[in-house]
Amino acid sequence: MESSSTTSHGGGRREATRQKLYEAAVTLIAEQGFSATTVDEIAERAGVAKGTVYYNFASKSVLFEELLRHGVGLLTASLREAAEETARRGGGKVDALDAMIRAGLVFIDRYPAFTQLYVAELWRTNRAWQSTLMVVRQQAVAVVEDVLRDGVRGGEFSAEIDVPLTAAALVGMVLVAALDWKSFQPERSLDDVHAALSRLLQGRVSGRRP
């Protein structure tokens, strides 16, 4: 999973190694589960020595926790950029939400294994990284909440909407619809899925016709 940050030459090498480890870990854990995946397998898949894993991460659990932070951080950045770009173009808040839906679908299309893993972990409550998962989840949802609140203040959305729950529902809609798309309807294009969710957004949030 690629990072959008820039680093020094030495930092760039370390970041590249961490990227390899993220890719290896997310693929293996998605395939066979966290408990069944070993550090040896992660190192082998990444093409590095086992010691390199421990040099970068104290343990497999820490690696996975950082993977969650990294992946959801990329998603959050994508959502925020979509909203900001819409604002720069003079679009309204419904337009911003629509752009965020597309950004979410693009992210999931690019990182399906991470998305599958992330959604699965949301349902588990006995993990050491549960608190981290809740924090990074809220970071992504908060971006949507901000757009909704701005829309309420501007009169574009009803003042009666429950902002936190609506934001969570929109994020959940994208995640679940995209996983269904990837698992059961892969013949559909990203544009096709986005159009369907866009029509739902227009009807359920703004009241406008699609």
Coordinates of N, CA, C and O in Angstrom, one line a residue, residues 6-153:
T6 N 6.6 12.2 1.4 CA 7.9 12.3 0.9 C 8.9 12.1 2.0 O 8.7 12.7 3.1
T7 N 10.1 11.5 1.8 CA 11.0 11.2 2.8 C 12.4 11.5 2.3 O 12.6 11.6 1.1
S8 N 13.4 11.5 3.2 CA 14.8 11.6 2.8 C 15.2 10.3 2.2 O 14.5 9.3 2.2
H9 N 16.4 10.2 1.6 CA 16.9 9.0 0.9 C 16.9 7.8 1.8 O 16.3 6.8 1.5
G10 N 17.5 8.0 3.0 CA 17.5 6.9 4.0 C 16.1 6.5 4.4 O 15.8 5.3 4.5
G11 N 15.4 7.5 4.8 CA 14.0 7.3 5.2 C 13.2 6.7 4.1 O 12.3 5.9 4.4
G12 N 13.5 7.0 2.9 CA 12.8 6.5 1.7 C 13.0 5.0 1.6 O 12.1 4.2 1.3
R13 N 14.2 4.5 1.8 CA 14.5 3.1 1.8 C 13.8 2.4 2.9 O 13.2 1.3 2.6
R14 N 13.7 2.9 4.1 CA 13.0 2.3 5.2 C 11.5 2.2 4.9 O 10.8 1.2 5.1
E15 N 11.0 3.3 4.3 CA 9.6 3.4 4.0 C 9.2 2.4 2.9 O 8.2 1.7 3.0
A16 N 10.2 2.2 1.9 CA 9.9 1.2 0.9 C 9.9 -0.2 1.5 O 9.0 -1.0 1.1
T17 N 10.7 -0.5 2.5 CA 10.7 -1.8 3.1 C 9.4 -2.0 3.9 O 8.8 -3.1 3.8
R18 N 9.0 -1.0 4.6 CA 7.7 -1.1 5.3 C 6.6 -1.3 4.4 O 5.6 -2.0 4.7
Q19 N 6.6 -0.6 3.2 CA 5.6 -0.8 2.2 C 5.5 -2.3 1.8 O 4.4 -2.9 1.7
K20 N 6.7 -2.9 1.6 CA 6.7 -4.3 1.2 C 6.1 -5.2 2.3 O 5.4 -6.2 2.0
L21 N 6.4 -4.9 3.5 CA 5.9 -5.7 4.7 C 4.4 -5.5 4.8 O 3.7 -6.4 5.1
Y22 N 3.9 -4.3 4.6 CA 2.5 -4.0 4.6 C 1.8 -4.9 3.6 O 0.8 -5.5 3.8
E23 N 2.3 -4.8 2.4 CA 1.7 -5.6 1.3 C 1.7 -7.1 1.6 O 0.7 -7.8 1.3
A24 N 2.8 -7.6 2.0 CA 2.9 -9.0 2.3 C 1.9 -9.4 3.5 O 1.2 -10.4 3.4
A25 N 1.9 -8.6 4.5 CA 1.1 -8.9 5.7 C -0.4 -8.9 5.3 O -1.2 -9.8 5.6
V26 N -0.8 -7.8 4.6 CA -2.3 -7.7 4.3 C -2.7 -8.8 3.4 O -3.8 -9.4 3.5
T27 N -1.9 -9.3 2.5 CA -2.2 -10.3 1.6 C -2.3 -11.7 2.3 O -3.3 -12.4 2.2
L28 N -1.3 -12.0 3.1 CA -1.3 -13.2 3.8 C -2.4 -13.3 4.9 O -3.1 -14.4 5.0
I29 N -2.6 -12.2 5.6 CA -3.6 -12.3 6.6 C -5.0 -12.4 6.0 O -5.9 -13.0 6.6
A30 N -5.2 -11.7 4.9 CA -6.5 -11.8 4.2 C -6.7 -13.2 3.7 O -7.9 -13.7 3.7
E31 N -5.7 -13.9 3.3 CA -5.8 -15.3 2.8 C -6.0 -16.3 3.9 O -6.8 -17.2 3.7
Q32 N -5.3 -16.2 5.0 CA -5.3 -17.3 6.0 C -5.6 -16.9 7.4 O -5.6 -17.7 8.3
G33 N -5.8 -15.6 7.7 CA -6.1 -15.1 9.0 C -4.9 -14.7 9.8 O -3.7 -15.1 9.4
F34 N -5.1 -13.9 10.8 CA -3.9 -13.3 11.6 C -3.2 -14.4 12.3 O -2.0 -14.5 12.2
S35 N -3.9 -15.3 13.0 CA -3.2 -16.3 13.9 C -2.4 -17.3 13.0 O -1.3 -17.7 13.5
A36 N -2.9 -17.6 11.9 CA -2.2 -18.6 11.0 C -1.0 -18.0 10.3 O -0.2 -18.8 9.8
T37 N -0.9 -16.7 10.2 CA 0.2 -16.1 9.5 C 1.4 -15.9 10.4 O 1.2 -15.3 11.5
T38 N 2.5 -16.3 9.9 CA 3.8 -16.2 10.7 C 4.6 -15.1 10.2 O 4.5 -14.6 9.1
V39 N 5.5 -14.6 11.1 CA 6.5 -13.6 10.7 C 7.4 -14.1 9.6 O 7.8 -13.4 8.7
D40 N 7.7 -15.4 9.7 CA 8.6 -16.0 8.6 C 7.9 -15.9 7.3 O 8.5 -15.5 6.2
E41 N 6.6 -16.1 7.2 CA 5.9 -16.0 5.9 C 5.8 -14.6 5.4 O 5.9 -14.4 4.2
I42 N 5.6 -13.7 6.3 CA 5.6 -12.3 5.9 C 6.9 -11.8 5.4 O 7.0 -11.2 4.3
A43 N 8.0 -12.2 6.0 CA 9.3 -11.9 5.5 C 9.6 -12.5 4.2 O 10.1 -11.8 3.3
E44 N 9.2 -13.8 4.0 CA 9.4 -14.5 2.8 C 8.6 -13.8 1.6 O 9.1 -13.6 0.5
R45 N 7.3 -13.5 1.9 CA 6.5 -12.9 0.9 C 7.0 -11.5 0.5 O 7.0 -11.1 -0.7
A46 N 7.6 -10.8 1.5 CA 8.1 -9.4 1.2 C 9.5 -9.5 0.6 O 10.0 -8.4 0.1
G47 N 10.2 -10.6 0.7 CA 11.5 -10.7 0.1 C 12.6 -10.1 1.0 O 13.6 -9.6 0.5
V48 N 12.4 -10.2 2.3 CA 13.3 -9.6 3.2 C 13.7 -10.7 4.3 O 13.0 -11.7 4.4
A49 N 14.7 -10.4 5.1 CA 15.1 -11.3 6.1 C 14.1 -11.1 7.3 O 13.5 -10.1 7.5
K50 N 14.0 -12.2 8.1 CA 13.0 -12.2 9.2 C 13.4 -11.0 10.2 O 12.6 -10.3 10.7
G51 N 14.7 -10.8 10.4 CA 15.2 -9.7 11.3 C 14.7 -8.4 10.8 O 14.6 -7.5 11.6
T52 N 14.5 -8.2 9.5 CA 14.1 -6.9 9.0 C 12.7 -6.6 9.5 O 12.3 -5.4 9.7
V53 N 11.8 -7.6 9.6 CA 10.5 -7.4 10.1 C 10.6 -6.9 11.5 O 9.9 -5.9 11.9
Y54 N 11.4 -7.5 12.4 CA 11.5 -7.0 13.8 C 12.3 -5.7 13.9 O 12.1 -5.0 14.9
Y55 N 13.1 -5.4 12.9 CA 13.8 -4.1 12.9 C 12.8 -3.0 12.7 O 12.9 -1.9 13.3
N56 N 11.8 -3.2 11.9 CA 10.7 -2.2 11.6 C 9.5 -2.3 12.5 O 8.9 -1.2 12.8
F57 N 9.2 -3.4 13.0 CA 8.1 -3.6 13.9 C 8.4 -4.6 15.1 O 9.0 -5.6 14.8
A58 N 8.0 -4.2 16.2 CA 8.4 -5.0 17.4 C 7.8 -6.4 17.4 O 8.4 -7.3 18.0
S59 N 6.7 -6.6 16.8 CA 6.0 -7.9 16.7 C 5.0 -7.9 15.6 O 4.8 -6.9 14.9
K60 N 4.5 -9.1 15.3 CA 3.5 -9.2 14.3 C 2.2 -8.4 14.6 O 1.6 -7.8 13.7
S61 N 1.9 -8.3 15.9 CA 0.7 -7.5 16.3 C 1.0 -6.0 16.0 O 0.1 -5.3 15.6
V62 N 2.2 -5.6 16.3 CA 2.5 -4.2 16.1 C 2.5 -3.9 14.6 O 2.0 -2.8 14.1
L63 N 3.0 -4.8 13.8 CA 2.9 -4.7 12.3 C 1.5 -4.5 11.9 O 1.2 -3.7 11.1
F64 N 0.6 -5.4 12.4 CA -0.8 -5.3 12.0 C -1.4 -4.0 12.4 O -2.2 -3.4 11.7
E65 N -1.1 -3.6 13.6 CA -1.7 -2.3 14.1 C -1.3 -1.2 13.2 O -2.1 -0.3 12.9
E66 N 0.0 -1.1 12.9 CA 0.5 -0.1 12.0 C -0.1 -0.2 10.6 O -0.3 0.8 9.9
L67 N -0.3 -1.4 10.2 CA -1.0 -1.6 8.9 C -2.4 -1.0 8.9 O -2.8 -0.3 7.9
L68 N -3.1 -1.2 9.9 CA -4.4 -0.5 10.1 C -4.3 1.0 10.0 O -5.1 1.7 9.3
R69 N -3.4 1.5 10.8 CA -3.2 3.0 10.8 C -2.8 3.5 9.4 O -3.4 4.5 8.9
H70 N -2.0 2.8 8.7 CA -1.5 3.2 7.4 C -2.6 3.1 6.4 O -2.9 4.1 5.7
G71 N -3.3 2.0 6.3 CA -4.4 1.8 5.3 C -5.5 2.8 5.5 O -6.0 3.5 4.6
V72 N -6.0 2.9 6.8 CA -7.1 3.9 7.0 C -6.7 5.3 6.8 O -7.4 6.2 6.4
G73 N -5.4 5.6 7.1 CA -4.9 6.9 6.9 C -4.9 7.3 5.4 O -5.2 8.4 5.1
L74 N -4.6 6.3 4.5 CA -4.7 6.6 3.1 C -6.1 6.8 2.7 O -6.4 7.7 1.9
L75 N -7.0 6.0 3.2 CA -8.4 6.2 2.9 C -8.9 7.6 3.4 O -9.6 8.3 2.6
T76 N -8.6 7.9 4.6 CA -9.0 9.2 5.1 C -8.5 10.4 4.3 O -9.2 11.3 4.0
A77 N -7.2 10.3 3.9 CA -6.6 11.3 3.0 C -7.3 11.4 1.7 O -7.6 12.5 1.2
S78 N -7.7 10.3 1.1 CA -8.5 10.3 -0.1 C -9.8 10.9 0.0 O -10.2 11.7 -0.9
L79 N -10.5 10.6 1.1 CA -11.8 11.2 1.3 C -11.7 12.8 1.5 O -12.5 13.5 0.9
R80 N -10.7 13.2 2.3 CA -10.5 14.6 2.5 C -10.2 15.3 1.2 O -10.7 16.4 1.0
E81 N -9.3 14.8 0.5 CA -8.9 15.4 -0.8 C -10.1 15.5 -1.8 O -10.3 16.5 -2.5
A82 N -11.0 14.5 -1.8 CA -12.1 14.6 -2.6 C -13.1 15.7 -2.2 O -13.6 16.4 -3.1
A83 N -13.3 15.9 -0.9 CA -14.1 17.0 -0.4 C -13.5 18.3 -0.7 O -14.2 19.3 -1.1
E84 N -12.2 18.4 -0.5 CA -11.5 19.7 -0.7 C -11.5 20.1 -2.2 O -11.6 21.3 -2.6
E85 N -11.3 19.1 -3.1 CA -11.3 19.4 -4.5 C -12.7 19.8 -5.0 O -12.8 20.7 -5.8
T86 N -13.7 19.2 -4.4 CA -15.1 19.7 -4.7 C -15.3 21.1 -4.3 O -15.9 21.9 -5.1
A87 N -14.8 21.5 -3.1 CA -15.0 22.8 -2.7 C -14.2 23.8 -3.6 O -14.7 24.9 -3.9
R88 N -13.0 23.4 -4.0 CA -12.2 24.3 -4.9 C -13.0 24.6 -6.2 O -12.8 25.6 -6.8
R89 N -13.7 23.6 -6.6 CA -14.5 23.7 -7.9 C -15.8 24.4 -7.7 O -16.6 24.6 -8.6
G90 N -16.1 24.8 -6.4 CA -17.4 25.4 -6.1 C -18.6 24.5 -6.0 O -19.7 25.0 -6.0
G91 N -18.4 23.2 -5.8 CA -19.5 22.3 -5.7 C -20.1 22.4 -4.3 O -19.5 22.9 -3.3
G92 N -21.3 21.9 -4.2 CA -22.0 21.8 -2.9 C -21.6 20.6 -2.1 O -20.8 19.8 -2.4
K93 N -22.3 20.5 -0.9 CA -22.0 19.4 0.0 C -22.4 18.1 -0.5 O -21.8 17.0 -0.2
V94 N -23.5 18.0 -1.2 CA -23.9 16.7 -1.8 C -22.9 16.3 -2.8 O -22.5 15.1 -2.9
D95 N -22.4 17.3 -3.6 CA -21.3 17.0 -4.6 C -20.1 16.4 -3.9 O -19.4 15.5 -4.3
A96 N -19.8 17.0 -2.7 CA -18.6 16.6 -1.9 C -18.8 15.1 -1.5 O -17.9 14.3 -1.6
L97 N -20.0 14.8 -0.9 CA -20.3 13.5 -0.5 C -20.2 12.5 -1.7 O -19.6 11.4 -1.5
D98 N -20.7 12.9 -2.8 CA -20.6 12.1 -4.0 C -19.2 11.8 -4.4 O -18.8 10.7 -4.8
A99 N -18.4 12.8 -4.4 CA -16.9 12.7 -4.7 C -16.2 11.8 -3.7 O -15.3 11.0 -4.1
M100 N -16.7 11.9 -2.4 CA -16.1 11.0 -1.4 C -16.5 9.5 -1.6 O -15.7 8.6 -1.4
I101 N -17.7 9.3 -2.0 CA -18.1 8.0 -2.4 C -17.2 7.4 -3.5 O -16.8 6.3 -3.4
R102 N -17.0 8.2 -4.5 CA -16.2 7.7 -5.6 C -14.7 7.4 -5.1 O -14.1 6.4 -5.4
A103 N -14.2 8.4 -4.3 CA -12.8 8.2 -3.7 C -12.7 6.9 -2.9 O -11.7 6.2 -3.0
G104 N -13.8 6.6 -2.1 CA -13.8 5.4 -1.4 C -13.8 4.2 -2.2 O -13.1 3.2 -2.0
L105 N -14.6 4.2 -3.3 CA -14.6 3.1 -4.2 C -13.3 2.9 -5.0 O -12.8 1.7 -5.2
V106 N -12.7 4.0 -5.3 CA -11.3 3.9 -6.0 C -10.3 3.3 -5.0 O -9.5 2.4 -5.4
F107 N -10.4 3.7 -3.7 CA -9.5 3.1 -2.7 C -9.7 1.6 -2.6 O -8.7 0.8 -2.6
I108 N -11.0 1.2 -2.5 CA -11.3 -0.2 -2.3 C -10.9 -1.0 -3.5 O -10.5 -2.1 -3.4
D109 N -11.1 -0.4 -4.7 CA -10.7 -1.1 -5.9 C -9.2 -1.3 -6.0 O -8.8 -2.4 -6.5
R110 N -8.5 -0.4 -5.4 CA -7.0 -0.5 -5.4 C -6.5 -1.4 -4.3 O -5.5 -2.1 -4.5
Y111 N -7.2 -1.4 -3.2 CA -6.7 -2.2 -2.0 C -7.9 -3.1 -1.5 O -8.3 -3.0 -0.3
P112 N -8.3 -4.1 -2.3 CA -9.4 -4.9 -1.8 C -9.1 -5.8 -0.7 O -9.9 -6.0 0.2
A113 N -7.9 -6.3 -0.6 CA -7.5 -7.2 0.5 C -7.5 -6.4 1.8 O -7.9 -6.9 2.8
F114 N -7.0 -5.2 1.8 CA -7.0 -4.4 3.0 C -8.4 -4.1 3.5 O -8.7 -4.2 4.7
T115 N -9.2 -3.8 2.5 CA -10.6 -3.5 2.9 C -11.3 -4.7 3.5 O -12.0 -4.5 4.5
Q116 N -11.1 -5.8 2.9 CA -11.7 -7.0 3.4 C -11.2 -7.3 4.9 O -12.0 -7.6 5.8
L117 N -10.0 -7.1 5.1 CA -9.4 -7.3 6.4 C -9.9 -6.3 7.4 O -10.3 -6.6 8.5
Y118 N -10.0 -5.0 7.0 CA -10.5 -3.9 7.9 C -11.9 -4.2 8.3 O -12.2 -4.1 9.5
V119 N -12.8 -4.5 7.4 CA -14.2 -4.8 7.7 C -14.3 -6.0 8.6 O -15.1 -5.9 9.6
A120 N -13.5 -7.0 8.4 CA -13.6 -8.2 9.3 C -13.1 -7.8 10.7 O -13.8 -8.3 11.7
E121 N -12.1 -7.0 10.8 CA -11.6 -6.6 12.1 C -12.6 -5.7 12.9 O -12.7 -5.7 14.1
L122 N -13.5 -5.0 12.2 CA -14.4 -4.1 12.8 C -15.4 -5.0 13.7 O -16.0 -4.5 14.6
W123 N -15.6 -6.2 13.3 CA -16.6 -7.1 13.9 C -16.0 -7.8 15.1 O -16.7 -8.5 15.9
R124 N -14.7 -7.7 15.3 CA -14.0 -8.5 16.4 C -13.8 -7.5 17.5 O -13.4 -6.3 17.3
T125 N -13.9 -8.0 18.8 CA -13.8 -7.1 19.9 C -12.7 -7.6 20.9 O -12.5 -7.0 21.9
N126 N -12.0 -8.7 20.5 CA -11.0 -9.2 21.5 C -9.5 -9.0 21.0 O -8.6 -9.7 21.4
R127 N -9.3 -8.1 20.1 CA -8.0 -7.9 19.6 C -7.2 -6.8 20.4 O -7.8 -5.9 20.9
A128 N -5.9 -7.0 20.4 CA -5.1 -6.0 21.2 C -5.1 -4.6 20.5 O -4.9 -3.6 21.2
W129 N -5.4 -4.6 19.2 CA -5.4 -3.3 18.5 C -6.8 -2.7 18.4 O -7.0 -1.8 17.6
Q130 N -7.8 -3.2 19.2 CA -9.1 -2.7 19.1 C -9.2 -1.2 19.3 O -10.0 -0.5 18.5
S131 N -8.5 -0.7 20.2 CA -8.6 0.8 20.5 C -8.0 1.6 19.3 O -8.6 2.6 18.9
T132 N -7.0 1.1 18.7 CA -6.4 1.7 17.5 C -7.4 1.7 16.4 O -7.5 2.7 15.7
L133 N -8.0 0.6 16.2 CA -9.0 0.4 15.1 C -10.1 1.4 15.3 O -10.6 2.0 14.3
M134 N -10.6 1.6 16.5 CA -11.7 2.6 16.7 C -11.2 4.0 16.4 O -12.0 4.8 15.9
V135 N -10.0 4.3 16.8 CA -9.4 5.6 16.6 C -9.3 5.9 15.1 O -9.8 7.0 14.6
V136 N -8.8 5.0 14.3 CA -8.6 5.2 12.9 C -9.9 5.2 12.1 O -10.1 6.0 11.2
R137 N -10.9 4.4 12.6 CA -12.2 4.4 12.0 C -12.8 5.8 12.2 O -13.4 6.3 11.2
Q138 N -12.7 6.3 13.4 CA -13.3 7.6 13.6 C -12.7 8.7 12.8 O -13.3 9.7 12.4
Q139 N -11.4 8.6 12.5 CA -10.7 9.6 11.7 C -11.4 9.6 10.3 O -11.6 10.7 9.7
A140 N -11.7 8.5 9.7 CA -12.3 8.4 8.4 C -13.7 8.9 8.5 O -14.1 9.7 7.6
V141 N -14.5 8.5 9.5 CA -15.9 8.9 9.6 C -16.0 10.4 9.8 O -16.9 11.1 9.4
A142 N -15.0 11.0 10.6 CA -15.0 12.4 10.9 C -14.9 13.3 9.7 O -15.5 14.4 9.7
V143 N -14.2 12.8 8.7 CA -14.2 13.6 7.4 C -15.6 13.8 6.8 O -15.9 14.9 6.4
V144 N -16.3 12.7 6.8 CA -17.7 12.8 6.3 C -18.6 13.6 7.3 O -19.4 14.4 6.8
E145 N -18.4 13.5 8.6 CA -19.2 14.3 9.5 C -19.0 15.8 9.3 O -19.9 16.5 9.3
D146 N -17.7 16.2 9.0 CA -17.5 17.6 8.7 C -18.3 18.1 7.6 O -18.8 19.2 7.6
V147 N -18.3 17.3 6.5 CA -19.1 17.8 5.3 C -20.6 17.8 5.6 O -21.3 18.8 5.2
L148 N -21.1 16.9 6.4 CA -22.5 16.9 6.8 C -22.8 18.1 7.6 O -23.9 18.8 7.4
R149 N -22.0 18.4 8.6 CA -22.2 19.5 9.5 C -22.2 20.8 8.7 O -23.0 21.7 8.9
D150 N -21.3 21.0 7.8 CA -21.2 22.1 6.9 C -22.5 22.3 6.1 O -23.0 23.4 5.9
G151 N -23.0 21.1 5.6 CA -24.2 21.1 4.8 C -25.4 21.5 5.7 O -26.3 22.2 5.2
V152 N -25.5 21.1 6.9 CA -26.5 21.5 7.8 C -26.5 23.0 8.1 O -27.5 23.7 8.0
R153 N -25.3 23.5 8.4 CA -25.2 24.9 8.7 C -25.5 25.7 7.4 O -26.1 26.8 7.6

